PDB file of C-alpha atoms in Angstrom:
ATOM      1  CA  UNK P   6     -75.172 -17.986  79.485  1.00 68.00           C
ATOM      2  CA  UNK P   7     -75.275 -15.487  76.669  1.00 70.00           C
ATOM      3  CA  UNK P   8     -78.723 -14.548  75.390  1.00 81.00           C
ATOM      4  CA  UNK P   9     -80.516 -16.181  78.318  1.00 89.00           C
ATOM      5  CA  UNK P  10     -84.259 -16.168  77.819  1.00 91.00           C
ATOM      6  CA  UNK P  11     -86.686 -14.841  80.422  1.00 93.00           C
ATOM      7  CA  UNK P  12     -87.747 -18.455  81.047  1.00 95.00           C
ATOM      8  CA  UNK P  13     -84.129 -19.554  81.635  1.00 94.00           C
ATOM      9  CA  UNK P  14     -83.633 -16.664  84.056  1.00 94.00           C
ATOM     10  CA  UNK P  15     -86.844 -17.615  85.886  1.00 96.00           C
ATOM     11  CA  UNK P  16     -85.688 -21.252  86.131  1.00 96.00           C
ATOM     12  CA  UNK P  17     -82.206 -20.173  87.245  1.00 95.00           C
ATOM     13  CA  UNK P  18     -83.689 -17.994  89.997  1.00 95.00           C
ATOM     14  CA  UNK P  19     -86.342 -20.371  91.279  1.00 96.00           C
ATOM     15  CA  UNK P  20     -85.511 -24.052  90.789  1.00 97.00           C
ATOM     16  CA  UNK P  21     -83.623 -26.252  93.204  1.00 97.00           C
ATOM     17  CA  UNK P  22     -80.166 -27.179  91.889  1.00 97.00           C
ATOM     18  CA  UNK P  23     -79.069 -30.803  91.684  1.00 98.00           C
ATOM     19  CA  UNK P  24     -75.330 -31.477  91.414  1.00 97.00           C
ATOM     20  CA  UNK P  25     -73.731 -34.428  89.684  1.00 97.00           C
ATOM     21  CA  UNK P  26     -70.184 -35.363  88.738  1.00 97.00           C
ATOM     22  CA  UNK P  27     -68.326 -37.436  86.190  1.00 97.00           C
ATOM     23  CA  UNK P  28     -65.037 -38.816  87.500  1.00 93.00           C
ATOM     24  CA  UNK P  29     -63.279 -40.955  84.943  1.00 89.00           C
ATOM     25  CA  UNK P  30     -59.932 -41.216  86.712  1.00 89.00           C
ATOM     26  CA  UNK P  31     -58.685 -40.097  90.091  1.00 92.00           C
ATOM     27  CA  UNK P  32     -57.996 -36.610  88.716  1.00 92.00           C
ATOM     28  CA  UNK P  33     -60.454 -36.055  85.842  1.00 95.00           C
ATOM     29  CA  UNK P  34     -63.795 -34.594  86.903  1.00 96.00           C
ATOM     30  CA  UNK P  35     -66.629 -32.657  85.335  1.00 97.00           C
ATOM     31  CA  UNK P  36     -69.358 -31.147  87.497  1.00 96.00           C
ATOM     32  CA  UNK P  37     -72.907 -30.724  86.228  1.00 97.00           C
ATOM     33  CA  UNK P  38     -75.711 -28.662  87.714  1.00 97.00           C
ATOM     34  CA  UNK P  39     -79.364 -29.143  86.802  1.00 97.00           C
ATOM     35  CA  UNK P  40     -82.036 -26.619  87.652  1.00 96.00           C
ATOM     36  CA  UNK P  41     -85.091 -28.525  88.856  1.00 96.00           C
ATOM     37  CA  UNK P  42     -86.292 -31.172  86.448  1.00 95.00           C
ATOM     38  CA  UNK P  43     -85.792 -28.846  83.484  1.00 96.00           C
ATOM     39  CA  UNK P  44     -83.455 -29.089  80.529  1.00 93.00           C
ATOM     40  CA  UNK P  45     -81.341 -26.269  81.995  1.00 94.00           C
ATOM     41  CA  UNK P  46     -78.132 -28.136  82.813  1.00 96.00           C
ATOM     42  CA  UNK P  47     -74.803 -26.386  83.213  1.00 93.00           C
ATOM     43  CA  UNK P  48     -71.479 -28.190  82.760  1.00 95.00           C
ATOM     44  CA  UNK P  49     -68.644 -26.826  84.873  1.00 93.00           C
ATOM     45  CA  UNK P  50     -65.238 -27.895  83.610  1.00 94.00           C
ATOM     46  CA  UNK P  51     -62.565 -26.660  85.998  1.00 91.00           C
ATOM     47  CA  UNK P  52     -58.792 -27.111  86.006  1.00 92.00           C
ATOM     48  CA  UNK P  53     -57.412 -26.280  89.477  1.00 88.00           C
ATOM     49  CA  UNK P  54     -53.819 -26.417  88.242  1.00 88.00           C
ATOM     50  CA  UNK P  55     -54.264 -23.202  86.262  1.00 88.00           C
ATOM     51  CA  UNK P  56     -53.642 -21.346  89.531  1.00 81.00           C
ATOM     52  CA  UNK P  57     -49.952 -21.736  90.350  1.00 73.00           C
ATOM     53  CA  UNK P  58     -50.453 -20.285  93.833  1.00 73.00           C
ATOM     54  CA  UNK P  59     -52.733 -23.227  94.753  1.00 71.00           C
ATOM     55  CA  UNK P  60     -55.609 -20.865  95.503  1.00 69.00           C
ATOM     56  CA  UNK P  61     -58.202 -23.239  94.004  1.00 70.00           C
ATOM     57  CA  UNK P  62     -57.409 -25.842  96.663  1.00 72.00           C
ATOM     58  CA  UNK P  63     -57.241 -23.199  99.377  1.00 73.00           C
ATOM     59  CA  UNK P  64     -60.594 -21.785  98.345  1.00 69.00           C
ATOM     60  CA  UNK P  65     -62.158 -25.256  98.195  1.00 68.00           C
ATOM     61  CA  UNK P  66     -60.890 -26.064 101.684  1.00 72.00           C
ATOM     62  CA  UNK P  67     -61.850 -22.748 103.282  1.00 76.00           C
ATOM     63  CA  UNK P  68     -65.037 -21.747 101.482  1.00 74.00           C
ATOM     64  CA  UNK P  69     -68.201 -23.685 100.904  1.00 82.00           C
ATOM     65  CA  UNK P  70     -70.222 -21.326  98.722  1.00 85.00           C
ATOM     66  CA  UNK P  71     -70.945 -21.588  95.035  1.00 86.00           C
ATOM     67  CA  UNK P  72     -71.578 -18.242  93.315  1.00 88.00           C
ATOM     68  CA  UNK P  73     -73.595 -18.521  90.105  1.00 91.00           C
ATOM     69  CA  UNK P  74     -74.306 -15.745  87.619  1.00 92.00           C
ATOM     70  CA  UNK P  75     -76.022 -15.230  84.310  1.00 92.00           C
ATOM     71  CA  UNK P  76     -74.059 -12.533  82.504  1.00 92.00           C
ATOM     72  CA  UNK P  77     -75.088 -11.175  79.124  1.00 87.00           C
ATOM     73  CA  UNK P  78     -72.073 -10.124  77.040  1.00 87.00           C
ATOM     74  CA  UNK P  79     -74.426  -8.605  74.455  1.00 82.00           C
ATOM     75  CA  UNK P  80     -75.685  -6.220  77.131  1.00 83.00           C
ATOM     76  CA  UNK P  81     -72.342  -4.876  78.366  1.00 85.00           C
ATOM     77  CA  UNK P  82     -71.714  -7.921  80.579  1.00 88.00           C
ATOM     78  CA  UNK P  83     -74.710  -6.989  82.682  1.00 89.00           C
ATOM     79  CA  UNK P  84     -75.614  -9.493  85.404  1.00 92.00           C
ATOM     80  CA  UNK P  85     -79.091 -10.832  84.619  1.00 92.00           C
ATOM     81  CA  UNK P  86     -79.348 -13.194  87.605  1.00 94.00           C
ATOM     82  CA  UNK P  87     -77.285 -14.284  90.592  1.00 95.00           C
ATOM     83  CA  UNK P  88     -77.519 -17.096  93.140  1.00 94.00           C
ATOM     84  CA  UNK P  89     -75.366 -18.263  96.005  1.00 94.00           C
ATOM     85  CA  UNK P  90     -75.631 -21.630  97.708  1.00 93.00           C
ATOM     86  CA  UNK P  91     -73.501 -24.006  99.713  1.00 92.00           C
ATOM     87  CA  UNK P  92     -71.654 -26.813  97.956  1.00 87.00           C
ATOM     88  CA  UNK P  93     -73.074 -30.284  98.580  1.00 91.00           C
ATOM     89  CA  UNK P  94     -70.698 -32.274 100.788  1.00 90.00           C
ATOM     90  CA  UNK P  95     -70.548 -35.185  98.339  1.00 92.00           C
ATOM     91  CA  UNK P  96     -69.531 -32.930  95.442  1.00 92.00           C
ATOM     92  CA  UNK P  97     -67.019 -31.011  97.523  1.00 89.00           C
ATOM     93  CA  UNK P  98     -65.374 -34.227  98.734  1.00 89.00           C
ATOM     94  CA  UNK P  99     -65.106 -35.670  95.213  1.00 92.00           C
ATOM     95  CA  UNK P 100     -63.730 -32.421  93.793  1.00 90.00           C
ATOM     96  CA  UNK P 101     -61.120 -32.063  96.525  1.00 89.00           C
ATOM     97  CA  UNK P 102     -59.976 -35.621  95.875  1.00 90.00           C
ATOM     98  CA  UNK P 103     -59.752 -35.069  92.110  1.00 92.00           C
ATOM     99  CA  UNK P 104     -58.014 -31.718  92.495  1.00 90.00           C
ATOM    100  CA  UNK P 105     -55.455 -33.200  94.878  1.00 88.00           C
ATOM    101  CA  UNK P 106     -54.501 -35.837  92.298  1.00 91.00           C
ATOM    102  CA  UNK P 107     -54.574 -33.237  89.519  1.00 91.00           C
ATOM    103  CA  UNK P 108     -52.093 -31.028  91.361  1.00 87.00           C
ATOM    104  CA  UNK P 109     -49.602 -33.917  91.397  1.00 87.00           C
ATOM    105  CA  UNK P 110     -49.544 -34.208  87.579  1.00 88.00           C
ATOM    106  CA  UNK P 111     -47.136 -32.063  85.594  1.00 86.00           C
ATOM    107  CA  UNK P 112     -49.101 -32.077  82.311  1.00 91.00           C
ATOM    108  CA  UNK P 113     -52.589 -32.068  83.790  1.00 93.00           C
ATOM    109  CA  UNK P 114     -53.936 -29.069  81.856  1.00 94.00           C
ATOM    110  CA  UNK P 115     -53.277 -30.650  78.452  1.00 95.00           C
ATOM    111  CA  UNK P 116     -54.736 -34.001  79.531  1.00 95.00           C
ATOM    112  CA  UNK P 117     -57.765 -32.378  81.118  1.00 96.00           C
ATOM    113  CA  UNK P 118     -58.576 -30.228  78.093  1.00 96.00           C
ATOM    114  CA  UNK P 119     -58.317 -33.278  75.843  1.00 96.00           C
ATOM    115  CA  UNK P 120     -60.559 -35.308  78.151  1.00 96.00           C
ATOM    116  CA  UNK P 121     -63.248 -32.603  78.371  1.00 97.00           C
ATOM    117  CA  UNK P 122     -63.197 -31.980  74.600  1.00 97.00           C
ATOM    118  CA  UNK P 123     -63.575 -35.709  74.022  1.00 96.00           C
ATOM    119  CA  UNK P 124     -66.604 -35.861  76.344  1.00 96.00           C
ATOM    120  CA  UNK P 125     -68.174 -32.867  74.613  1.00 96.00           C
ATOM    121  CA  UNK P 126     -67.578 -34.384  71.172  1.00 97.00           C
ATOM    122  CA  UNK P 127     -69.184 -37.723  72.065  1.00 97.00           C
ATOM    123  CA  UNK P 128     -72.090 -36.732  74.312  1.00 97.00           C
ATOM    124  CA  UNK P 129     -74.821 -34.144  74.571  1.00 96.00           C
ATOM    125  CA  UNK P 130     -75.301 -32.331  77.862  1.00 96.00           C
ATOM    126  CA  UNK P 131     -78.350 -34.473  78.592  1.00 96.00           C
ATOM    127  CA  UNK P 132     -76.334 -37.655  77.963  1.00 97.00           C
ATOM    128  CA  UNK P 133     -73.549 -36.402  80.242  1.00 97.00           C
ATOM    129  CA  UNK P 134     -76.169 -35.823  82.943  1.00 97.00           C
ATOM    130  CA  UNK P 135     -77.349 -39.411  82.584  1.00 96.00           C
ATOM    131  CA  UNK P 136     -73.771 -40.723  82.772  1.00 96.00           C
ATOM    132  CA  UNK P 137     -72.897 -38.656  85.849  1.00 97.00           C
ATOM    133  CA  UNK P 138     -73.173 -39.641  89.509  1.00 97.00           C
ATOM    134  CA  UNK P 139     -75.384 -37.966  92.108  1.00 97.00           C
ATOM    135  CA  UNK P 140     -73.404 -35.473  94.197  1.00 96.00           C
ATOM    136  CA  UNK P 141     -76.074 -33.664  96.254  1.00 96.00           C
ATOM    137  CA  UNK P 142     -78.157 -30.512  96.105  1.00 97.00           C
ATOM    138  CA  UNK P 143     -76.888 -26.945  96.263  1.00 95.00           C
ATOM    139  CA  UNK P 144     -77.840 -25.550  99.641  1.00 88.00           C
ATOM    140  CA  UNK P 145     -78.094 -28.862 101.507  1.00 79.00           C
TER     141      UNK P 145
END
């Protein structure tokens, strides 16, 4: 979040975080996180196959914490805010399922990038939020 405003940092630090997910196929998923009932919504595109050593799956199976940061590259990559919370069980289950299918596809990275770019070209973040499915609250 480059150039985060003081208000965005306040929201990031104080609001409850709702998680949602878009799953278009068994392997294509996009997570979204909304801070309270504000317009601060973060899209988290993630390709687990970028890690040849399978550490994304290992981490997802062994850890249950989401680490979130606001880093300002204009200020020497200084951390402006940080939060840690547990992954909602619904989101974790859906991601593990998608990532398992993704790991079985040889050209997943190309397909995933195309899919995410297509979503971003057709929808605003707010529209993606509306299209996504409830996946729990961070910390529950």
